[in-house]
mmCIF file of C-alpha atoms and ligand atoms in Angstrom:
data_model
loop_
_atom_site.group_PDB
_atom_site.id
_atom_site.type_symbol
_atom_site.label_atom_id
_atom_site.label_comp_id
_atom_site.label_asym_id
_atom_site.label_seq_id
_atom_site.Cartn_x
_atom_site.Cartn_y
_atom_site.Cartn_z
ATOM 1 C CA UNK A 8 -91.839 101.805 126.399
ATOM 2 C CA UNK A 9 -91.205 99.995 123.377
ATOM 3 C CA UNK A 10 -92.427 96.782 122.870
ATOM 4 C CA UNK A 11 -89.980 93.837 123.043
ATOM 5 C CA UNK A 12 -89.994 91.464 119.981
ATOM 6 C CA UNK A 13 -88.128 88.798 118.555
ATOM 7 C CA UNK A 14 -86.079 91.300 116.723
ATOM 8 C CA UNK A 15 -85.557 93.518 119.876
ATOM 9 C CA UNK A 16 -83.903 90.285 121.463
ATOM 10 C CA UNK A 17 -81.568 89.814 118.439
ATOM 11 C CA UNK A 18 -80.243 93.583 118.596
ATOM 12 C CA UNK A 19 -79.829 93.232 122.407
ATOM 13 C CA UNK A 20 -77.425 90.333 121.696
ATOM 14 C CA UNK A 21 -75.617 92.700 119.113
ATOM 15 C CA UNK A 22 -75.126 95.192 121.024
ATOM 16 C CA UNK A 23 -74.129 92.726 124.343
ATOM 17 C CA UNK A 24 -77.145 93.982 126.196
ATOM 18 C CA UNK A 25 -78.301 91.348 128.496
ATOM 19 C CA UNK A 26 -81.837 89.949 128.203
ATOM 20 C CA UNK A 27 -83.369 89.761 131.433
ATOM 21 C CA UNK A 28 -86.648 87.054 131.660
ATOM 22 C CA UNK A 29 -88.474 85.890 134.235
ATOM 23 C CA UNK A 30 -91.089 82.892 134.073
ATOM 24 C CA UNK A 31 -94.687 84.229 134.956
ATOM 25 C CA UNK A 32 -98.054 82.373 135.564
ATOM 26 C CA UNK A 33 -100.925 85.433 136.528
ATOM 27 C CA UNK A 34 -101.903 88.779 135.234
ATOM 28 C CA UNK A 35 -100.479 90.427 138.159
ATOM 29 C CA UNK A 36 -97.124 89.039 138.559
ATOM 30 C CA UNK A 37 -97.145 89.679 134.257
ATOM 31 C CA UNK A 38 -97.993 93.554 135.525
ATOM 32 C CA UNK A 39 -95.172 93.754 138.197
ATOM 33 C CA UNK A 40 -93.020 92.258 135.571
ATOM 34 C CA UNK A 41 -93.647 94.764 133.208
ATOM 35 C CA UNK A 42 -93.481 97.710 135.067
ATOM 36 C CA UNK A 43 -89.931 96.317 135.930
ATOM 37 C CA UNK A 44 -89.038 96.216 132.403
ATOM 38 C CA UNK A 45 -88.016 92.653 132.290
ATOM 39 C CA UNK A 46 -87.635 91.994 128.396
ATOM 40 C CA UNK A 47 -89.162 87.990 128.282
ATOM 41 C CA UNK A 48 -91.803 86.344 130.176
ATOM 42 C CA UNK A 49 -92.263 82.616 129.895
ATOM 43 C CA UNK A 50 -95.455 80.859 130.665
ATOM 44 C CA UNK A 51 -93.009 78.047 131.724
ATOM 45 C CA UNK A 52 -94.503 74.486 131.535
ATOM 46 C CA UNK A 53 -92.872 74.697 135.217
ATOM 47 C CA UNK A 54 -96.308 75.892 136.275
ATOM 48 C CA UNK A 55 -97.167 72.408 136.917
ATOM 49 C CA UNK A 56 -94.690 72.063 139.849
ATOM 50 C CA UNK A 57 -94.646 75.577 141.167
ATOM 51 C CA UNK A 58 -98.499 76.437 141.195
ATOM 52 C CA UNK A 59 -100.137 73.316 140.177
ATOM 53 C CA UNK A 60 -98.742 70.752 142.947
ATOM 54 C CA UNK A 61 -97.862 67.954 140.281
ATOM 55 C CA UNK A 62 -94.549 66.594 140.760
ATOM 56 C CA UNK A 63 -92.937 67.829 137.231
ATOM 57 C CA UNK A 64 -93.935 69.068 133.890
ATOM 58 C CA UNK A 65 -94.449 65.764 132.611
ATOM 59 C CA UNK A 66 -99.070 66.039 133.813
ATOM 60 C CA UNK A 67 -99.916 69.345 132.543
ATOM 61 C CA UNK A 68 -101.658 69.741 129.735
ATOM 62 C CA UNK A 69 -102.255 72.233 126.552
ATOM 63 C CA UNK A 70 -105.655 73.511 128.455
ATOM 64 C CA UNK A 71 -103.903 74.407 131.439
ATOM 65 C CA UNK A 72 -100.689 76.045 129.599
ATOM 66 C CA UNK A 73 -103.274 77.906 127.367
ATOM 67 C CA UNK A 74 -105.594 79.111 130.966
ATOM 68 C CA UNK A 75 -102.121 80.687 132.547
ATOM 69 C CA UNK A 76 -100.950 82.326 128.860
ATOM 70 C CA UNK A 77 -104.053 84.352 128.847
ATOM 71 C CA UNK A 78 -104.055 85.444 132.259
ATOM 72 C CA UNK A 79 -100.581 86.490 131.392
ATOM 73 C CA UNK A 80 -101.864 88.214 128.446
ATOM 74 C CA UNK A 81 -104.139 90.242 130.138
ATOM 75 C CA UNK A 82 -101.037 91.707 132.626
ATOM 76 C CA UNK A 83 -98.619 91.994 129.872
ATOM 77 C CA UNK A 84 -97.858 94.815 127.739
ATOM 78 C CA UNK A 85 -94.258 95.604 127.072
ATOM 79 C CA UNK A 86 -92.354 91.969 127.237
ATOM 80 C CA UNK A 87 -92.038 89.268 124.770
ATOM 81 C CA UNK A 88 -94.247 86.446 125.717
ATOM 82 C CA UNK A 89 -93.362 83.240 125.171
ATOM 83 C CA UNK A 90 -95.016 79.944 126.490
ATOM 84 C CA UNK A 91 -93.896 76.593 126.653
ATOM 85 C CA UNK A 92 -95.574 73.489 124.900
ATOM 86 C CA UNK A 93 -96.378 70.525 127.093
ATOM 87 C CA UNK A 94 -94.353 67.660 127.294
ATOM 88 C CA UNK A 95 -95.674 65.221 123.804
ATOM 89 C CA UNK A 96 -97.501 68.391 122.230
ATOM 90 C CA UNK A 97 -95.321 68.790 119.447
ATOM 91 C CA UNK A 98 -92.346 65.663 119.559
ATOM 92 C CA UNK A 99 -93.537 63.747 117.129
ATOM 93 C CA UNK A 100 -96.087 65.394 114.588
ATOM 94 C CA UNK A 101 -95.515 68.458 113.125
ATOM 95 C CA UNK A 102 -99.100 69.042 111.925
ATOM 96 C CA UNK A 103 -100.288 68.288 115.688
ATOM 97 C CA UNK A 104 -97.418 70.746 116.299
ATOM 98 C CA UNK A 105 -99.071 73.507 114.662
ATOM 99 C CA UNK A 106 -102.535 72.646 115.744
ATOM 100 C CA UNK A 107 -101.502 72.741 119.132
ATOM 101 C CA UNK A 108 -99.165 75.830 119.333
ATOM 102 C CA UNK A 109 -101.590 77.619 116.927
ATOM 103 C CA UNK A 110 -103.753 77.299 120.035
ATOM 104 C CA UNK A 111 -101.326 79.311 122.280
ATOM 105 C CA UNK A 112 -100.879 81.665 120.086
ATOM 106 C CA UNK A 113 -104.373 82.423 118.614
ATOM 107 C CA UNK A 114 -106.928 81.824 122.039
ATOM 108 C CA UNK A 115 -103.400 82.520 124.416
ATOM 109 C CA UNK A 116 -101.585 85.527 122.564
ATOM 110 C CA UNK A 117 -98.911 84.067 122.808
ATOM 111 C CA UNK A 118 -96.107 85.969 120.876
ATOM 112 C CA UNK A 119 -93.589 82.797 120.212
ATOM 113 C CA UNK A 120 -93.240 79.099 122.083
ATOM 114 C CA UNK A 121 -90.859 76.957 123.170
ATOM 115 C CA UNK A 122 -89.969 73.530 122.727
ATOM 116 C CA UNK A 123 -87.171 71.645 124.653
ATOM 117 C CA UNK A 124 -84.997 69.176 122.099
ATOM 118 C CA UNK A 125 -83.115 68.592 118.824
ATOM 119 C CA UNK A 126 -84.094 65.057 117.443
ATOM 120 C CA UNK A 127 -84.638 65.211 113.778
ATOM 121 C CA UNK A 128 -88.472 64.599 114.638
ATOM 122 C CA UNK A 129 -88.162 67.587 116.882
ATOM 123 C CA UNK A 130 -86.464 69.815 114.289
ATOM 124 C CA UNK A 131 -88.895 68.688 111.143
ATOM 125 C CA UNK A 132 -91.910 70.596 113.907
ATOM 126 C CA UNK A 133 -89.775 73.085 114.539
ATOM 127 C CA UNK A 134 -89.302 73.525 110.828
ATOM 128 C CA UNK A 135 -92.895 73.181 110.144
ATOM 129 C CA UNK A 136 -94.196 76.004 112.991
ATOM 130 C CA UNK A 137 -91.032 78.657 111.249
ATOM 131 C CA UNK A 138 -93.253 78.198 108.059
ATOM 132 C CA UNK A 139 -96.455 78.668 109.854
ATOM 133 C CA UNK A 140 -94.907 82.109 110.755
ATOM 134 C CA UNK A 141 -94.534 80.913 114.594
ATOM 135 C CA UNK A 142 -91.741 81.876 116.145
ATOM 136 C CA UNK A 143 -90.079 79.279 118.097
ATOM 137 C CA UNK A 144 -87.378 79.025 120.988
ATOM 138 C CA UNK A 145 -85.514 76.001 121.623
ATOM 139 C CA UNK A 146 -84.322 74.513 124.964
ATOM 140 C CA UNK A 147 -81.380 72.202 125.811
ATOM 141 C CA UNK A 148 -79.368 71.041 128.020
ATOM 142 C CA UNK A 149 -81.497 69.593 131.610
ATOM 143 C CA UNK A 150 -84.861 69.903 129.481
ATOM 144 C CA UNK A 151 -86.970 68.807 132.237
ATOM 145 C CA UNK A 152 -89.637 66.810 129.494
ATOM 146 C CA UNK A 153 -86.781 64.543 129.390
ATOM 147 C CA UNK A 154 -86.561 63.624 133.235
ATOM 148 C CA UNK A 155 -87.481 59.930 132.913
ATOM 149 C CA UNK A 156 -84.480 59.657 130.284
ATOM 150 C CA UNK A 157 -82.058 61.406 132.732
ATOM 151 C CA UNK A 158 -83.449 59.543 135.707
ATOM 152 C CA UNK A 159 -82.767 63.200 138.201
ATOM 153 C CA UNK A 160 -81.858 66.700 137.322
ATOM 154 C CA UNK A 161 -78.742 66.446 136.857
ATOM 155 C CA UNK A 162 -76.333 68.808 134.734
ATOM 156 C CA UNK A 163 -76.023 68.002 131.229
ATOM 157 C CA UNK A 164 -73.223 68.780 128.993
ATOM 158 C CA UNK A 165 -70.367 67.575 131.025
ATOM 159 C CA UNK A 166 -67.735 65.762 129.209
ATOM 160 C CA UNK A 167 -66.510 66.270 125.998
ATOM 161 C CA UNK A 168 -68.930 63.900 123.646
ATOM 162 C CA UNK A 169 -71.731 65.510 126.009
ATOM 163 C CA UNK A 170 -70.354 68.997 125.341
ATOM 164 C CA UNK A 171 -69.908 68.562 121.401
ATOM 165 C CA UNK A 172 -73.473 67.084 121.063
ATOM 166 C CA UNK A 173 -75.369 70.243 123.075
ATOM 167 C CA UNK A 174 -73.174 71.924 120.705
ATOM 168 C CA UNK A 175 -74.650 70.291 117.340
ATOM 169 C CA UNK A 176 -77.823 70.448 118.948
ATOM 170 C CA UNK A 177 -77.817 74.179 118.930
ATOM 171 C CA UNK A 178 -76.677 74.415 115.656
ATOM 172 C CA UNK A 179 -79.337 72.021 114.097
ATOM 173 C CA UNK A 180 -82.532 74.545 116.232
ATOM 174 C CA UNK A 181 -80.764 77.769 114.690
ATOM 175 C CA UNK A 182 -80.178 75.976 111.357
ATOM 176 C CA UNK A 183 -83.924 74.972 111.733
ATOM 177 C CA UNK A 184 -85.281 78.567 112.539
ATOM 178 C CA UNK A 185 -85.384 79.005 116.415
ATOM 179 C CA UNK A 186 -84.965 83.011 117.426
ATOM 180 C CA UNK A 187 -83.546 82.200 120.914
ATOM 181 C CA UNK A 188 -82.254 79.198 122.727
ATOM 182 C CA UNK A 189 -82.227 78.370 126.745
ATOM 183 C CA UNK A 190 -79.577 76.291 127.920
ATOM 184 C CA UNK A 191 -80.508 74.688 131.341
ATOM 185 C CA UNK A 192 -77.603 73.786 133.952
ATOM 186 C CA UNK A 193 -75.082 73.161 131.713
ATOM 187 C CA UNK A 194 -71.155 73.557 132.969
ATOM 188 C CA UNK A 195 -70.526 77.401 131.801
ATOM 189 C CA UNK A 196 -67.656 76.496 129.509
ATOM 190 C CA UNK A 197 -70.511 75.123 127.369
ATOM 191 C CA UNK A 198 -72.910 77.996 128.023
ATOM 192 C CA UNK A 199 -69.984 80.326 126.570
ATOM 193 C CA UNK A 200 -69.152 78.178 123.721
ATOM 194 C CA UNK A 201 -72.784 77.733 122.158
ATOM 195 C CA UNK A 202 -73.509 81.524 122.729
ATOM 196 C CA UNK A 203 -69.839 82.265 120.649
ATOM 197 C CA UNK A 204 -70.869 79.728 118.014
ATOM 198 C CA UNK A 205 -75.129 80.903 117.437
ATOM 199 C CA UNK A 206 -76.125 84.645 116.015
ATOM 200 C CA UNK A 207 -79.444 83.742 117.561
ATOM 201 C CA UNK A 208 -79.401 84.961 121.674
ATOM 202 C CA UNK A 209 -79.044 82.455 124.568
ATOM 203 C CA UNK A 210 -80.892 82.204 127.384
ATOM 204 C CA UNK A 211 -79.241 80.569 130.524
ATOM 205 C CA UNK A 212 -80.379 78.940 133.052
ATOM 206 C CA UNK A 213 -77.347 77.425 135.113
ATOM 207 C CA UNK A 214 -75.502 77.875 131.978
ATOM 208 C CA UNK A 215 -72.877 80.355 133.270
ATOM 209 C CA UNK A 216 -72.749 84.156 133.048
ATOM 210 C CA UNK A 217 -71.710 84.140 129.175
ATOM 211 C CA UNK A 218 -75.266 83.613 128.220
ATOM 212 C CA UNK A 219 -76.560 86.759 126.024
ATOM 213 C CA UNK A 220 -79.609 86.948 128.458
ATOM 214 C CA UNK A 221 -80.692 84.860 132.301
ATOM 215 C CA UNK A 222 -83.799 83.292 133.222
ATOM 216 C CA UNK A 223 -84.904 82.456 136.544
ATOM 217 C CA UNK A 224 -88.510 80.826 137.688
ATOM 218 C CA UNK A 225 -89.942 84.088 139.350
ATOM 219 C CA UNK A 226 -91.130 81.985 142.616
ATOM 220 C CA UNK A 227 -87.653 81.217 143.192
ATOM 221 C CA UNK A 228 -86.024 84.534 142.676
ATOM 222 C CA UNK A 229 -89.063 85.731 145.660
ATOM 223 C CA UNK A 230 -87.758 83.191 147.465
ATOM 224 C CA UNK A 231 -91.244 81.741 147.337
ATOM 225 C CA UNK A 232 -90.794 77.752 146.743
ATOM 226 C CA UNK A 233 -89.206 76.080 149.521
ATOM 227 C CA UNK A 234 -84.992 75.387 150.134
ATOM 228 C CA UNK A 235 -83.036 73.432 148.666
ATOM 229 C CA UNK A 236 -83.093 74.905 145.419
ATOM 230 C CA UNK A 237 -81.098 74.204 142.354
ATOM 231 C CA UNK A 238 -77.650 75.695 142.802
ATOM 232 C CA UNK A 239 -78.295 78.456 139.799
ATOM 233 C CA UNK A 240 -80.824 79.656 141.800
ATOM 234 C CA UNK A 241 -80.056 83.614 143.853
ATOM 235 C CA UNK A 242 -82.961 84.105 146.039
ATOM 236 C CA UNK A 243 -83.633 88.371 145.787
ATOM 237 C CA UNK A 244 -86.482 88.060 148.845
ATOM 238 C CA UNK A 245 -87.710 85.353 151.445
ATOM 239 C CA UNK A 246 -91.246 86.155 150.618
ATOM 240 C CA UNK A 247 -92.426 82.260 151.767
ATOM 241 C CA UNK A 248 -90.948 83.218 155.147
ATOM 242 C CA UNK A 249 -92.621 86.878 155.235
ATOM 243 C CA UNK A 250 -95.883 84.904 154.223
ATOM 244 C CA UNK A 251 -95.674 82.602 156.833
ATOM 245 C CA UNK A 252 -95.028 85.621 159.095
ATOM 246 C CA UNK A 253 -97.928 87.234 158.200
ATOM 247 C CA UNK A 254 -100.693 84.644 157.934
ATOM 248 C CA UNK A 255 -99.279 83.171 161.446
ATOM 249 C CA UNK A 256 -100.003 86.919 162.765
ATOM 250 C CA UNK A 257 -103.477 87.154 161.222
ATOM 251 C CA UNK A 258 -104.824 84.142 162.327
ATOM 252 C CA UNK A 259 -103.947 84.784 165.867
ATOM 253 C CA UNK A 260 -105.205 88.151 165.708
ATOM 254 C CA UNK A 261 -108.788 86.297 164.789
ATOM 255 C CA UNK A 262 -108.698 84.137 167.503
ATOM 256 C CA UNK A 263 -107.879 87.159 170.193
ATOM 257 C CA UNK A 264 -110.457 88.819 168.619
ATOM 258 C CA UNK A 265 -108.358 91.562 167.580
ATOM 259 C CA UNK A 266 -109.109 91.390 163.965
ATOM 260 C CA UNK A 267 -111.275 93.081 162.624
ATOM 261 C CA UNK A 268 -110.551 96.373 164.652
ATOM 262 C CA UNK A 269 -112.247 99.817 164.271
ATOM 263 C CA UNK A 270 -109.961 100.926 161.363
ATOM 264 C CA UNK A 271 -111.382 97.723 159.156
ATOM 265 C CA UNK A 272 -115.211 97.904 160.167
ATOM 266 C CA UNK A 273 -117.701 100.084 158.875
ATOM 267 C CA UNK A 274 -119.839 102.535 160.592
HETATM 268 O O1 KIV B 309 -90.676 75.982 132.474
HETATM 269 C C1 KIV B 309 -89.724 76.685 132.838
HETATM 270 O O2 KIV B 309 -89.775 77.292 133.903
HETATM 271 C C2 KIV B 309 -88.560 76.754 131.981
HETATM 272 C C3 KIV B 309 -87.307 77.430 132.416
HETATM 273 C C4 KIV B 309 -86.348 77.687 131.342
HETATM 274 C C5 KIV B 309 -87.255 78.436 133.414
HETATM 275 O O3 KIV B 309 -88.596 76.240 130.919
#
């Protein structure tokens, strides 16, 4: 199978072939993911509230991001890896910016990053990482680094001003030198419009089924992190409830003293 790069992604959004990605955090999850053929996997900074137990993405830190980018490394063969920067990584500095995705991508193997925003300060790293040969997606839209500032997740883009400045925003990142863009719950009329106005692909994420690709966090497609979700969210499995199921089983099959039988002791 041929191996998905930054160029693959651009073709797939000339020919209208949708780019399927998934968020992944281990080796083996990056192995199932593979063998599934799903084109983009994103060491999302969303590891620090699905496997970490911190209450957003604001806590974790370049050391952590770089720990779950390797193990994904190690699983992944065929997909496009891409992993997020942590929240004040990159914002404000672009020779920090470098520093610190160089890290990703030299001890992670990473294959491109992402950054969420599209202040000048924002686009000058941006600009700076494209000349460092980096490639770089962008995010807008609910970028949750910006939580504090939007006080909730709430969807972004509604409105016309609001609309007309995600708009600009996307411009500015492709102008800058961004391959792909996620757009995160944003009303689909604005999902549609950005995609019609960029050459580069979008990625959506609540952004409407006009997106050139989808993203999900891979926990939540399982059906792993608990209810209520976000309302982009389709669960494909219940595996929290199977788990529960299964570890309820075990444990009372220790204390009846019917685990370990015959068929899982050794002679
Ligand atoms: O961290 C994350 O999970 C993301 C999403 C786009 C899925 O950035």
């Amino acid at each position: 199978m041929e191996k998905v790069t930054r160029r693959t992604v651009r073709e797939m959004k000339e020919r209208k072939e949708k780019i399927a990605a998934l968020t992944c955090y281990d080796a083996a999850t990056a192995r199932l993911l593979n063998e599934e053929s799903v084109d983009v996997v994103l060491v999302g900074d969303s590891v620090a509230n699905v496997k970490l137990g911190y209450e957003n993405t604001l806590p974790v830190t370049l050391e952590e991001m770089l720990h779950h980018t390797k193990a994904v490394k190690r699983g992944n063969s065929r997909a496009l890896l891409v992993a997020d920067m942590p929240f004040l990584t990159y914002e404000f500095d672009p020779a920090d910016a470098v520093r610190n995705v160089g890290r990703l991508v030299k001890a992670g193997g990473a294959e491109a990053v992402k950054v969420e925003g599209a202040t000048p300060e924002i686009l000058r790293s941006i600009r700076a990482l494209v000349d460092a040969n980096i490639p770089v997606v962008g995010h807008l839209g609910l970028t949750p680094q910006s939580i504090l500032r939007f006080g909730g997740y709430r969807v972004q883009g509604r409105g016309a001003g609001a609309a007309k400045a995600i708009l600009k925003g996307a411009r500015d990142l492709e102008k800058a030198g961004v391959f792909m863009l996620v757009l995160e719950a944003v009303p689909a009329a604005v999902g549609r419009a950005v995609t019609r106005a960029l050459r580069i692909p979008t990625i959506g994420i609540g952004a409407g089924p006009d997106c050139d690709g989808q993203v999900l966090v891979v926990d939540d497609l399982l059906g792993l992190t608990s209810a209520p979700r976000p309302k982009f969210v389709r669960a494909y499995a219940d595996l929290r409830a199977e788990s529960v199921r299964a570890v309820r089983a075990w444990r009372k099959d220790v204390k009846d003293r019917r685990f370990p039988g015959p068929n899982e002791s050794y002679v």
